[in-house]
Coordinates of C-alpha atoms in Angstrom, one line a residue:
Chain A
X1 CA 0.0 0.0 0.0
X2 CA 1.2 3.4 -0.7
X3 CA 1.5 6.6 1.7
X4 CA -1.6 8.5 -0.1
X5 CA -3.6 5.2 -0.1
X6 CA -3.0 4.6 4.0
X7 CA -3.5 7.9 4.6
X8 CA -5.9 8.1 2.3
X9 CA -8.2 5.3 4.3
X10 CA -7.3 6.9 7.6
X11 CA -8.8 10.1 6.1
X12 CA -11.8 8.4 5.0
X13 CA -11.8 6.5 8.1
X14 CA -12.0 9.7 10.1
X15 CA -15.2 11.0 8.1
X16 CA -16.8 7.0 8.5
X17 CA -16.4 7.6 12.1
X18 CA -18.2 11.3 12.4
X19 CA -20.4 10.3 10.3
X20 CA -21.3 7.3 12.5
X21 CA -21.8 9.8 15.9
X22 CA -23.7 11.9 13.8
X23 CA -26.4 9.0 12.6
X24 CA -26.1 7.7 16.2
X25 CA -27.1 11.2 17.1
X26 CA -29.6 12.1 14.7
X27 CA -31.5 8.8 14.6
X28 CA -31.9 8.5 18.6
X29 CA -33.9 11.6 18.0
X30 CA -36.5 10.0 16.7
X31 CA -37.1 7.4 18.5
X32 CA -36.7 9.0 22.3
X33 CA -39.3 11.0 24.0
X34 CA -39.1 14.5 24.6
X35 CA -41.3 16.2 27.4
X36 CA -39.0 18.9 28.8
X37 CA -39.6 20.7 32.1
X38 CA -38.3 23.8 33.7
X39 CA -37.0 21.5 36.7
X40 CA -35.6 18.7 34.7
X41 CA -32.9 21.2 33.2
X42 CA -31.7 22.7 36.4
X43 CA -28.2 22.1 37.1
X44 CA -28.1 18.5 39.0
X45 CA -25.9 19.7 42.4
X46 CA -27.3 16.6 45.3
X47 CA -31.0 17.5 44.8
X48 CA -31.0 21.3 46.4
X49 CA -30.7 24.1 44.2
X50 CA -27.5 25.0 42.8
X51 CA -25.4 28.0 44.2
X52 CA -23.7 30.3 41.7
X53 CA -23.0 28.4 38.2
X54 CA -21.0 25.8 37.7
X55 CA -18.1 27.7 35.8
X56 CA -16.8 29.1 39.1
X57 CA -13.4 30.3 40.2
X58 CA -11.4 27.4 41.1
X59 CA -7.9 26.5 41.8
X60 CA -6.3 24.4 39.2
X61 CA -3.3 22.5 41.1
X62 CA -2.5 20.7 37.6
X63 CA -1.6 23.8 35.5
X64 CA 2.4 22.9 36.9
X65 CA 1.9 19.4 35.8
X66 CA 0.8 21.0 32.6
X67 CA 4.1 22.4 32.1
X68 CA 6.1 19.3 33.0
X69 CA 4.1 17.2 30.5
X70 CA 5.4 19.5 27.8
X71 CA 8.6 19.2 28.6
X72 CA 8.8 15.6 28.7
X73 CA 6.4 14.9 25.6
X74 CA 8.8 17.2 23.9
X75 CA 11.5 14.9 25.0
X76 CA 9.3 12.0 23.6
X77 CA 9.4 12.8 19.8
X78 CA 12.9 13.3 20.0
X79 CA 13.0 9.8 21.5
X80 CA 10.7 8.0 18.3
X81 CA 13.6 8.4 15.8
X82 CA 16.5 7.6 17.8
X83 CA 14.4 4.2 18.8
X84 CA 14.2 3.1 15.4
X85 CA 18.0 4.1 14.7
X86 CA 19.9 3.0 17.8
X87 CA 19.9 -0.5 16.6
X88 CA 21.7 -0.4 13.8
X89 CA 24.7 1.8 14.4
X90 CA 27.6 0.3 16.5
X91 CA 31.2 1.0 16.7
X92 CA 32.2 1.4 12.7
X93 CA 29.0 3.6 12.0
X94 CA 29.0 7.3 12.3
X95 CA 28.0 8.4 14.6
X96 CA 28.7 5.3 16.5
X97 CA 26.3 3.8 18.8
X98 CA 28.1 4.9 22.1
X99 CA 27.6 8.6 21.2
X100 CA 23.9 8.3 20.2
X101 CA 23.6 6.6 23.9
X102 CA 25.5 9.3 25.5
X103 CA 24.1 11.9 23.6
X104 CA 20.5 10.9 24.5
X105 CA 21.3 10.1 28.5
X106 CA 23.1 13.7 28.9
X107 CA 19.4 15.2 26.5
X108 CA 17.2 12.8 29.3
X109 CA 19.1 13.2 32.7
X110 CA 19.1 17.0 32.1
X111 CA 15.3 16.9 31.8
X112 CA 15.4 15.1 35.2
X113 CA 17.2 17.1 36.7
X114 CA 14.3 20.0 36.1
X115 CA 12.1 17.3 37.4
X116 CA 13.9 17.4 40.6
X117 CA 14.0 20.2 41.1
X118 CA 9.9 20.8 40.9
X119 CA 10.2 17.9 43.4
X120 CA 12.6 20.0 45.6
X121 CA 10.4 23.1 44.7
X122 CA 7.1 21.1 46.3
X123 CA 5.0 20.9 43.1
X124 CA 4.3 17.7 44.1
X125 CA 3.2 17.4 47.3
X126 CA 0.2 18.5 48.3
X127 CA -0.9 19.9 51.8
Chain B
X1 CA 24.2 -17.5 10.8
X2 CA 20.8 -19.2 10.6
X3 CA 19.7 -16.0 13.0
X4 CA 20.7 -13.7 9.9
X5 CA 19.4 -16.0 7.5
X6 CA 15.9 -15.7 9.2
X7 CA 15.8 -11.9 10.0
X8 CA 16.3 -11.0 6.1
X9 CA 14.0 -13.3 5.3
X10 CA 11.4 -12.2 7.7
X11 CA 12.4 -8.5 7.1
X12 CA 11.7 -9.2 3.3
X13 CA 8.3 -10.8 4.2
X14 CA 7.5 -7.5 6.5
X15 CA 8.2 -5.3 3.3
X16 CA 5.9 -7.3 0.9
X17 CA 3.2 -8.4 3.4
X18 CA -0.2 -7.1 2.6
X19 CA -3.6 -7.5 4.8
X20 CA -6.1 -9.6 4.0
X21 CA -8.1 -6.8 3.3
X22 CA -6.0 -5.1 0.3
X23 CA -7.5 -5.7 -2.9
X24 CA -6.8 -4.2 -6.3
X25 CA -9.3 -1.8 -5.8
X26 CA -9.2 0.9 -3.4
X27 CA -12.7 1.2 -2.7
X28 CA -13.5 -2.6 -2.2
X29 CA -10.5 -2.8 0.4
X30 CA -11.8 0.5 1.4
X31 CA -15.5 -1.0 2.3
X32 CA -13.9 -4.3 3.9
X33 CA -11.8 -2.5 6.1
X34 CA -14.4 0.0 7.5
X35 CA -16.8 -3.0 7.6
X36 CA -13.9 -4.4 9.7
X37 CA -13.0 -1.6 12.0
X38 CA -16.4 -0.7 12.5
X39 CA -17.9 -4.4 13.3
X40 CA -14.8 -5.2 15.7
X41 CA -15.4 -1.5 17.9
X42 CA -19.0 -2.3 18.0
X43 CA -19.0 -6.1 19.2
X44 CA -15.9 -6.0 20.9
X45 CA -16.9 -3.7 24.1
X46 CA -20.1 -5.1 24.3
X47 CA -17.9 -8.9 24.5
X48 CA -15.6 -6.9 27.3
X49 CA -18.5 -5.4 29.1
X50 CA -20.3 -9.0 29.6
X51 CA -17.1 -10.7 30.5
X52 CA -16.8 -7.8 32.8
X53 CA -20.7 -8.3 34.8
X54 CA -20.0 -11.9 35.0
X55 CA -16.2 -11.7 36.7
X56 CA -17.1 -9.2 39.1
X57 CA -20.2 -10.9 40.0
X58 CA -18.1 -14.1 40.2
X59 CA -15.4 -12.3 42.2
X60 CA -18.4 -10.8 44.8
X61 CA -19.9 -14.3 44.8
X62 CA -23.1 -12.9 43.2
X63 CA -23.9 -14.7 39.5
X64 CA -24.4 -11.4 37.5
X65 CA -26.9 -11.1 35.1
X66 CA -29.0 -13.9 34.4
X67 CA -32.3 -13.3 32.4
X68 CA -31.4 -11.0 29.3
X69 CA -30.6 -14.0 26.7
X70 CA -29.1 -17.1 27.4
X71 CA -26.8 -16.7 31.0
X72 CA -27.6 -13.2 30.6
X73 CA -25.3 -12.7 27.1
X74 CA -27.4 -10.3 25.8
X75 CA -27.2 -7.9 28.9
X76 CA -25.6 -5.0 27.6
X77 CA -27.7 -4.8 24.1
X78 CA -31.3 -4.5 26.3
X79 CA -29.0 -1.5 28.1
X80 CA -28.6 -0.3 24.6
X81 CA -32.0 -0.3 23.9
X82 CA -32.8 0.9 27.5
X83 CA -30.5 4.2 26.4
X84 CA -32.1 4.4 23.2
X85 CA -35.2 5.4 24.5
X86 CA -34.3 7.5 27.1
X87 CA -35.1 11.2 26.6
X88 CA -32.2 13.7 25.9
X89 CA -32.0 16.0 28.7
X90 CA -29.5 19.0 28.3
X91 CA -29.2 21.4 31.2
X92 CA -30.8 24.8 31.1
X93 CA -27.0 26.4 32.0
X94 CA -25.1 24.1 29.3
X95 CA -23.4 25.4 26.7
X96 CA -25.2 23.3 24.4
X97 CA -23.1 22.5 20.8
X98 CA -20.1 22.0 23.1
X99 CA -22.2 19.6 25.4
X100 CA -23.7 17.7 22.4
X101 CA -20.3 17.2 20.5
X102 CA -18.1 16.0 23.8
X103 CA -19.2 12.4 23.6
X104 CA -18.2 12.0 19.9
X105 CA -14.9 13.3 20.2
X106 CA -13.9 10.9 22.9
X107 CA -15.5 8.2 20.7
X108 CA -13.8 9.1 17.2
X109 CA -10.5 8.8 18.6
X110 CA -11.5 5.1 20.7
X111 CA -12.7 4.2 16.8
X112 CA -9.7 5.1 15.0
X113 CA -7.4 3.2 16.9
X114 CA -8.8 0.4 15.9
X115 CA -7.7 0.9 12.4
X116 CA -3.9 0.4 13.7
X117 CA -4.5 -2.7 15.7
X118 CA -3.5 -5.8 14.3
X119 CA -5.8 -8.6 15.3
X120 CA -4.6 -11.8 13.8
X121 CA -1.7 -12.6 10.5
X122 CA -2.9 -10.2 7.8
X123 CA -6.3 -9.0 9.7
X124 CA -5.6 -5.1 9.7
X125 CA -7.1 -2.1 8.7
X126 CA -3.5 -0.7 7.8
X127 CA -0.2 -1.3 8.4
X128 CA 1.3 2.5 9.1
X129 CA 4.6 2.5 9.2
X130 CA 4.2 4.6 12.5
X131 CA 1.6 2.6 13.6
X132 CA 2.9 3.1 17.1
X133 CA 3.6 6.5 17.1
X134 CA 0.0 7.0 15.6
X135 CA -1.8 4.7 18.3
X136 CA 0.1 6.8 21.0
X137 CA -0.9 10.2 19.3
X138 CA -4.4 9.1 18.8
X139 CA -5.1 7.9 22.3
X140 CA -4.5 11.4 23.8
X141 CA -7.2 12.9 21.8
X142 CA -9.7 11.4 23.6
X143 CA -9.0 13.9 26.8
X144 CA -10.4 16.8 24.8
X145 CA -13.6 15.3 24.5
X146 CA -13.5 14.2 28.9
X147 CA -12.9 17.7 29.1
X148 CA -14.8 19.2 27.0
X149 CA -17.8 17.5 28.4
X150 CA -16.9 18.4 31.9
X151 CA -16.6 21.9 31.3
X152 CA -19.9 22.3 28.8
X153 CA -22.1 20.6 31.2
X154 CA -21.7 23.9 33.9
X155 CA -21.6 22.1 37.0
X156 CA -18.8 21.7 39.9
X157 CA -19.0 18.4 39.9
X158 CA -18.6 17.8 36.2
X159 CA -15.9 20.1 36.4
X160 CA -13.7 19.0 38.9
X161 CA -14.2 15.4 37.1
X162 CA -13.1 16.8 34.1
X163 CA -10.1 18.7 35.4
X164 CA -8.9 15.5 37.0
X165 CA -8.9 13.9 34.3
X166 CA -6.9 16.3 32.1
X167 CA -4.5 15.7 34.9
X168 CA -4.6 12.4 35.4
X169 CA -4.2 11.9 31.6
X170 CA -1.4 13.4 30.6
X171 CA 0.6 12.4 34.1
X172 CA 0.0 8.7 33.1
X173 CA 0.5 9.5 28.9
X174 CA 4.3 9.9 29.9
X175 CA 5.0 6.4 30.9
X176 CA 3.2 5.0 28.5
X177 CA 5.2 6.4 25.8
X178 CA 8.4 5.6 27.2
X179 CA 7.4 2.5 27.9
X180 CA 6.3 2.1 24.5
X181 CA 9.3 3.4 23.3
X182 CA 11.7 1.1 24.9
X183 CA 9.7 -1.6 22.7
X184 CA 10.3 0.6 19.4
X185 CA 14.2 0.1 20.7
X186 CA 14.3 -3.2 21.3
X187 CA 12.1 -4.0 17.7
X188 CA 13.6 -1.5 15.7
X189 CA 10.1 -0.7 14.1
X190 CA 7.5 1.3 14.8
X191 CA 5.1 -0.7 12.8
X192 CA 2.6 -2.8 14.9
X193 CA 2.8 -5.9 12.4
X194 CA 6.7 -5.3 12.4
X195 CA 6.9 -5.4 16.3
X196 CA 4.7 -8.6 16.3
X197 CA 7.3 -9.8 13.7
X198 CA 10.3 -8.8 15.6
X199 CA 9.4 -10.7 18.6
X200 CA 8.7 -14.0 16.3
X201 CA 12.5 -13.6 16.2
X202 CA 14.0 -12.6 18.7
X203 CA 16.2 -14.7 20.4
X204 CA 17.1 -14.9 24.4
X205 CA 21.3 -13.8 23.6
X206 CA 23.8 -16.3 22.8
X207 CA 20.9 -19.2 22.6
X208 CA 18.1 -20.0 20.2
X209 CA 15.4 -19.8 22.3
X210 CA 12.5 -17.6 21.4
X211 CA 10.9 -15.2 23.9
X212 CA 8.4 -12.0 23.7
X213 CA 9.1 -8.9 25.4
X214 CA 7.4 -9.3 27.9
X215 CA 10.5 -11.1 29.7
X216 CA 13.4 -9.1 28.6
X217 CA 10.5 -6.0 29.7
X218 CA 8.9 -7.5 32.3
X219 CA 9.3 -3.9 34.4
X220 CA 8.4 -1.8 30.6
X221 CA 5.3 -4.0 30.6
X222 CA 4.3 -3.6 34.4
X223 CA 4.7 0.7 33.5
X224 CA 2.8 0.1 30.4
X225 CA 0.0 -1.8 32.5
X226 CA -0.5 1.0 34.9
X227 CA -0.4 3.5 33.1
X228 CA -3.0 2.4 30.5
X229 CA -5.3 1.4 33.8
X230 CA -4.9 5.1 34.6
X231 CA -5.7 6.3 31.0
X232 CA -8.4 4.6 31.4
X233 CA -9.6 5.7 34.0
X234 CA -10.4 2.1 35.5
X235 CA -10.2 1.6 39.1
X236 CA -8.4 2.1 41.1
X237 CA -7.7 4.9 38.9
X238 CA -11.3 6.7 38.5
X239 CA -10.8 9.5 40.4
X240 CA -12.6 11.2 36.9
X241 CA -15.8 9.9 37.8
X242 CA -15.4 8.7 41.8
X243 CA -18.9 8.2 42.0
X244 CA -18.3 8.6 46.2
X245 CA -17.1 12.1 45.5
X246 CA -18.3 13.4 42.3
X247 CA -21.5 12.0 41.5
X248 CA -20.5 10.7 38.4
X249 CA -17.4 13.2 37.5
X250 CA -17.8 14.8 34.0
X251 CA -20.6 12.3 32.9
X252 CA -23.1 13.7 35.7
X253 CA -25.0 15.9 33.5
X254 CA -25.5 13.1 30.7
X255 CA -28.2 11.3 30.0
X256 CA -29.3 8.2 27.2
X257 CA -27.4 7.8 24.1
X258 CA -24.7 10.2 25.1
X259 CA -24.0 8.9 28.0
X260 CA -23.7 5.2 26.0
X261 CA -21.2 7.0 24.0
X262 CA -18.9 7.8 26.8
X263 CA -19.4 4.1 28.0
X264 CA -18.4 2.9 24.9
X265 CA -15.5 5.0 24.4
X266 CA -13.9 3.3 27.8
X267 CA -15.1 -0.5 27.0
X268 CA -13.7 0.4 23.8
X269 CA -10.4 1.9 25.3
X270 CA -9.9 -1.1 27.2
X271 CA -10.2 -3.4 24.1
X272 CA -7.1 -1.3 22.3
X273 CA -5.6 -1.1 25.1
X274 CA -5.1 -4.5 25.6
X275 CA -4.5 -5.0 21.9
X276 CA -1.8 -3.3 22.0
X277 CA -0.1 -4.9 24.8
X278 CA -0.4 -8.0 23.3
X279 CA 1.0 -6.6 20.4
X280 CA 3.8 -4.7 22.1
X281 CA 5.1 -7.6 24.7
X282 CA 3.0 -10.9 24.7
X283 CA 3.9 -12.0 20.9
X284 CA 0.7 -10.8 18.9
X285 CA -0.7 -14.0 17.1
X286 CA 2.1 -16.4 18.4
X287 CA 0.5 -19.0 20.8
X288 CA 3.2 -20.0 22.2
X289 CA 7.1 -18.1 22.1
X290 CA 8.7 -19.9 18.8
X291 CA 5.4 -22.1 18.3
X292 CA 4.4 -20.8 14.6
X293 CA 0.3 -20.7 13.5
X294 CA -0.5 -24.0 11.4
X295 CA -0.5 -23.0 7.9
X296 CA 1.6 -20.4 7.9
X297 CA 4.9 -20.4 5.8
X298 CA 7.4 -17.7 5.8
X299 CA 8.4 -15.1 8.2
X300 CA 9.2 -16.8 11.3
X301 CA 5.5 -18.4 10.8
X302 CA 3.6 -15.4 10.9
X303 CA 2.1 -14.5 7.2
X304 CA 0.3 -16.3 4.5
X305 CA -1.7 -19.1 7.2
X306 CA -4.1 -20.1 5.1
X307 CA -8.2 -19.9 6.2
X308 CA -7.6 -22.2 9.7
X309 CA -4.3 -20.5 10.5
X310 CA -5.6 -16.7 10.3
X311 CA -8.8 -18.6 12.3
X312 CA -6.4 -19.9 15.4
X313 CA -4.4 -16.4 14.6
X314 CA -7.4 -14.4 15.1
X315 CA -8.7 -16.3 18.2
X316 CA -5.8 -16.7 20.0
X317 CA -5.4 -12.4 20.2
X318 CA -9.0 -12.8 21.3
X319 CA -8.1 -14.9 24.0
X320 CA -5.1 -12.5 25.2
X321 CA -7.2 -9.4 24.8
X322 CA -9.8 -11.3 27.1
X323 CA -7.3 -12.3 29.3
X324 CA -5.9 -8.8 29.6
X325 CA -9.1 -7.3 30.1
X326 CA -10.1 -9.4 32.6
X327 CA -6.9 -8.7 34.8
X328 CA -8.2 -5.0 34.5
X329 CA -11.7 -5.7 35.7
X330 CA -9.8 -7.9 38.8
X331 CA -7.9 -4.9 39.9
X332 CA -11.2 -3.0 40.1
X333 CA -12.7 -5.5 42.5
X334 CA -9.5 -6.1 44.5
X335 CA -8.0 -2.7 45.1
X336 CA -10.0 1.0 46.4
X337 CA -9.4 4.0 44.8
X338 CA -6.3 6.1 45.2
X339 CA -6.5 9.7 46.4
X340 CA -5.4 12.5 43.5
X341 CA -2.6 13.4 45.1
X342 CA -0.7 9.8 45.2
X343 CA -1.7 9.6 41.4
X344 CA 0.0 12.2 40.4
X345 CA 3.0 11.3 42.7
X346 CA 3.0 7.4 41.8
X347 CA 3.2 8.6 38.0
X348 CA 5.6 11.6 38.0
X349 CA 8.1 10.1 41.1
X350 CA 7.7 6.4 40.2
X351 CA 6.7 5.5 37.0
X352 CA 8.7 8.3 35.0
X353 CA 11.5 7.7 36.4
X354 CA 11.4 3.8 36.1
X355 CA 10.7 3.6 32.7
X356 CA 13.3 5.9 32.0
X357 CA 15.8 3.3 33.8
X358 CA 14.1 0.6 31.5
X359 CA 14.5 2.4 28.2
X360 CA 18.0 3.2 29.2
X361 CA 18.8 -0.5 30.2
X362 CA 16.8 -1.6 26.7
X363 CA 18.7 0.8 25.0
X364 CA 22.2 -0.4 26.2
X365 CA 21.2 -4.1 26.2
X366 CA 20.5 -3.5 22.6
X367 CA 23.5 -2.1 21.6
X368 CA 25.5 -4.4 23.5
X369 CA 23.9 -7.9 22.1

């Protein structure tokens, strides 16, 4: 199979898929009842009635771990490649197979090292 | 010697492979294939989700359902029709397209995995090249549509479900790419059907015993175990949905069909999930490590089976995607949730760290040998 024709079906599989919410959607329509009611569509907050809306302030602990996950998926496509290369290069191949290791443990222990220090920092403990 | 012989053979065999499903004409294979993805994501879950009543019943010394069909088999599709009917209810407050759209993008995502996974020799919608890489990327879609849902509905509860799992997600997405990584090391490939290959011949060093990766990776595979639990969100990891806490986390405000959908989407996780760790470590269609399929021919025994060979193929990933997904459903009976604080610890102070170590040790080990 070619590139265009994989990617091709994975386009068309993307539409097939939309397509199939969309029916599941559309047809449930007709066969469900609909008898709405003012106290049906209140907000559902343990049966009393709900107390400001439900967008409210609130204080988002995981917005650090937001920026740690960057980091590290960042790390991760730099990873993918070297994967598939670091098998085939050894000592007569350039560059040979102990620099790609070295190069990628200095690229990965210096990303631990920020990691430590968000440990030493506290991110990640929680009074 | 007869090592090289069989990798460039097997190698060649990877390059010229095609699936069952690729005909001379595009749109034929084209039909067949979303015939196949579509059939597999909608009988699959439903499959899991049985297995799943009757285990936990087993494991509570209950007997599960019972009346729905014969020993209650056809539970889940009376639910179906139960949702079917069950009126639409979207809260005054919601922000309504938002709320209405949520459950589909979780599901779209959960569906296209499917075209990735290989499920028995030649039985695959498509053999990307970065088939791994694309089943990774794809999985992490599905978060937009938890939080999408939690934050359209416009209620606390739904909210905070819907934070946590953002969290949660992308904590536990890191392991699970390295993890997954370490396997792209040790095979060389990041095609699913060339991993499954690689392990048909891979040999323990210096001998010529066959073994999956699962035993050199017995630690990759424990990472990639937990963490796909987590992303998930099975317990003990549904802190999402904690129904003790949160109601029912970001799905509180759903009712009928679109509340099916979400339910879908994690039945549906669990079955890729588990199709691609047997993919990844327990040696795809292989029944046994250097036993190949009767039938097949070339490749390490792996390609061209013949009807009763892609039958056995086909069945025996069944029976290790069952397996798998029965583990998960014993981990939800036997263990109580964790709190969101040791989540996020376990995942950035444990299991980051760890699989690091084992992509390091993989990556060495692989050089080395």
């Amino acid at each position: 199979m070619s590139f265009t024709e994989q990617y091709g079906a994975f386009a068309i599989m993307v539409i097939v898929g939309c397509a199939l919410y969309a029916v599941i959607m559309l047809g449930s329509r007709l066969m469900r009842p609909s008898v709405p009611s003012p106290l049906k569509l209140t907000t559902y907050e343990c049966g009393i009635e709900a107390v400001g809306t439900g967008w409210s302030q609130m204080n988002i602990r995981y917005y650090v771990f937001a920026f740690l996950f960057v980091i590290f998926d960042v790390e991760a496509i730099f990873l993918f490649p070297w994967a598939l290369v670091i098998g085939d290069l050894d000592g007569s191949t350039s560059p040979s197979a102990l620099y790609a290791l070295v190069a990628m443990f200095l690229f990965i222990l210096t990303l631990l090292e920020g990691l430590m220090y968000a440990w030493k920092k506290g991110v990640l403990k929680w009074e | 010697m007869i090592l090289d012989t069989v990798l460039t053979t097997s190698t060649a065999m990877v390059a010229q492979t095609a699936g069952l499903l690729d005909t001379d004409s595009f749109l034929v294979s084209m039909l067949l294939k979303v015939a196949l993805v579509i059939g597999l994501f909608l009988s699959l879950p439903l499959i899991v989700g049985y297995m799943e009543h009757k285990a936990m019943a087993r494991l509570q010394h209950r007997r599960g359902p019972m009346f729905a069909g014969p020993a209650g088999s056809l539970q889940l599709v009376a639910d179906g029709i139960k949702f079917i009917q069950k009126e639409d209810v979207i809260p005054r407050a919601a922000d309504k397209w938002v709320f209405a759209i949520a459950p589909g993008m979780a599901l779209v995502p959960a569906l296209l995995i499917f075209f990735v996974l290989p499920f028995g020799p030649g039985v695959w919608a498509a053999d990307l090249e970065l088939g791994l890489f694309y089943a990774l990327a794809i999985t992490s879609i599905s978060v937009l549509g938890v939080m999408m849902g939690g934050w359209a509905s416009a209620n606390k509860f739904s909210l905070i479900g819907g934070l946590r799992a953002a969290g949660q997600l992308i904590a536990y997405e890191l392991p699970l790419i390295l993890a997954a990584i370490a396997v792209a090391v040790q095979a060389g490939s990041l095609s699913l059907v060339g991993i499954v290959e690689s392990q048909a011949t891979f040999m323990v060093a210096g001998t010529d015993i066959n073994v999956w990766f699962v035993f050199p990776q017995i630690l990759g595979f424990t990472i990639f175990f937990v963490a796909a639990l987590a992303e998930l969100s099975r317990p003990p990891f549904d802190m999402p949905i904690a129904d003790s806490e949160l109601v029912f986390g970001y799905m509180t405000e759903y009712t009928g069909l679109k509340f099916a959908m979400y339910l879908l989407t994690e039945y549906a996780g669990m079955v890729s999930m588990s199709a691609l760790m047997v993919v990844l470590y327990l040696g795809g269609w292989q029944i046994l490590p250097g036993v190949p399929l009767p039938g097949c021919e070339a490749g390490g025994g792996l390609f061209d089976c013949g009807v009763l060979g892609t039958l056995i193929g086909v069945g025996v990933v069944m029976g290790k995607i069952l397996m798998l997904t029965f583990v998960m459903v014993w981990l939800r009976v036997a263990y109580p949730r964790l709190r969101e604080d040791q989540l996020q610890r376990m995942s950035w102070l444990v299991l980051v760290p760890l699989s690091l170590v084992n992509l390091a040790v993989v990556a060495v080990a692989k050089v080395v040998f």
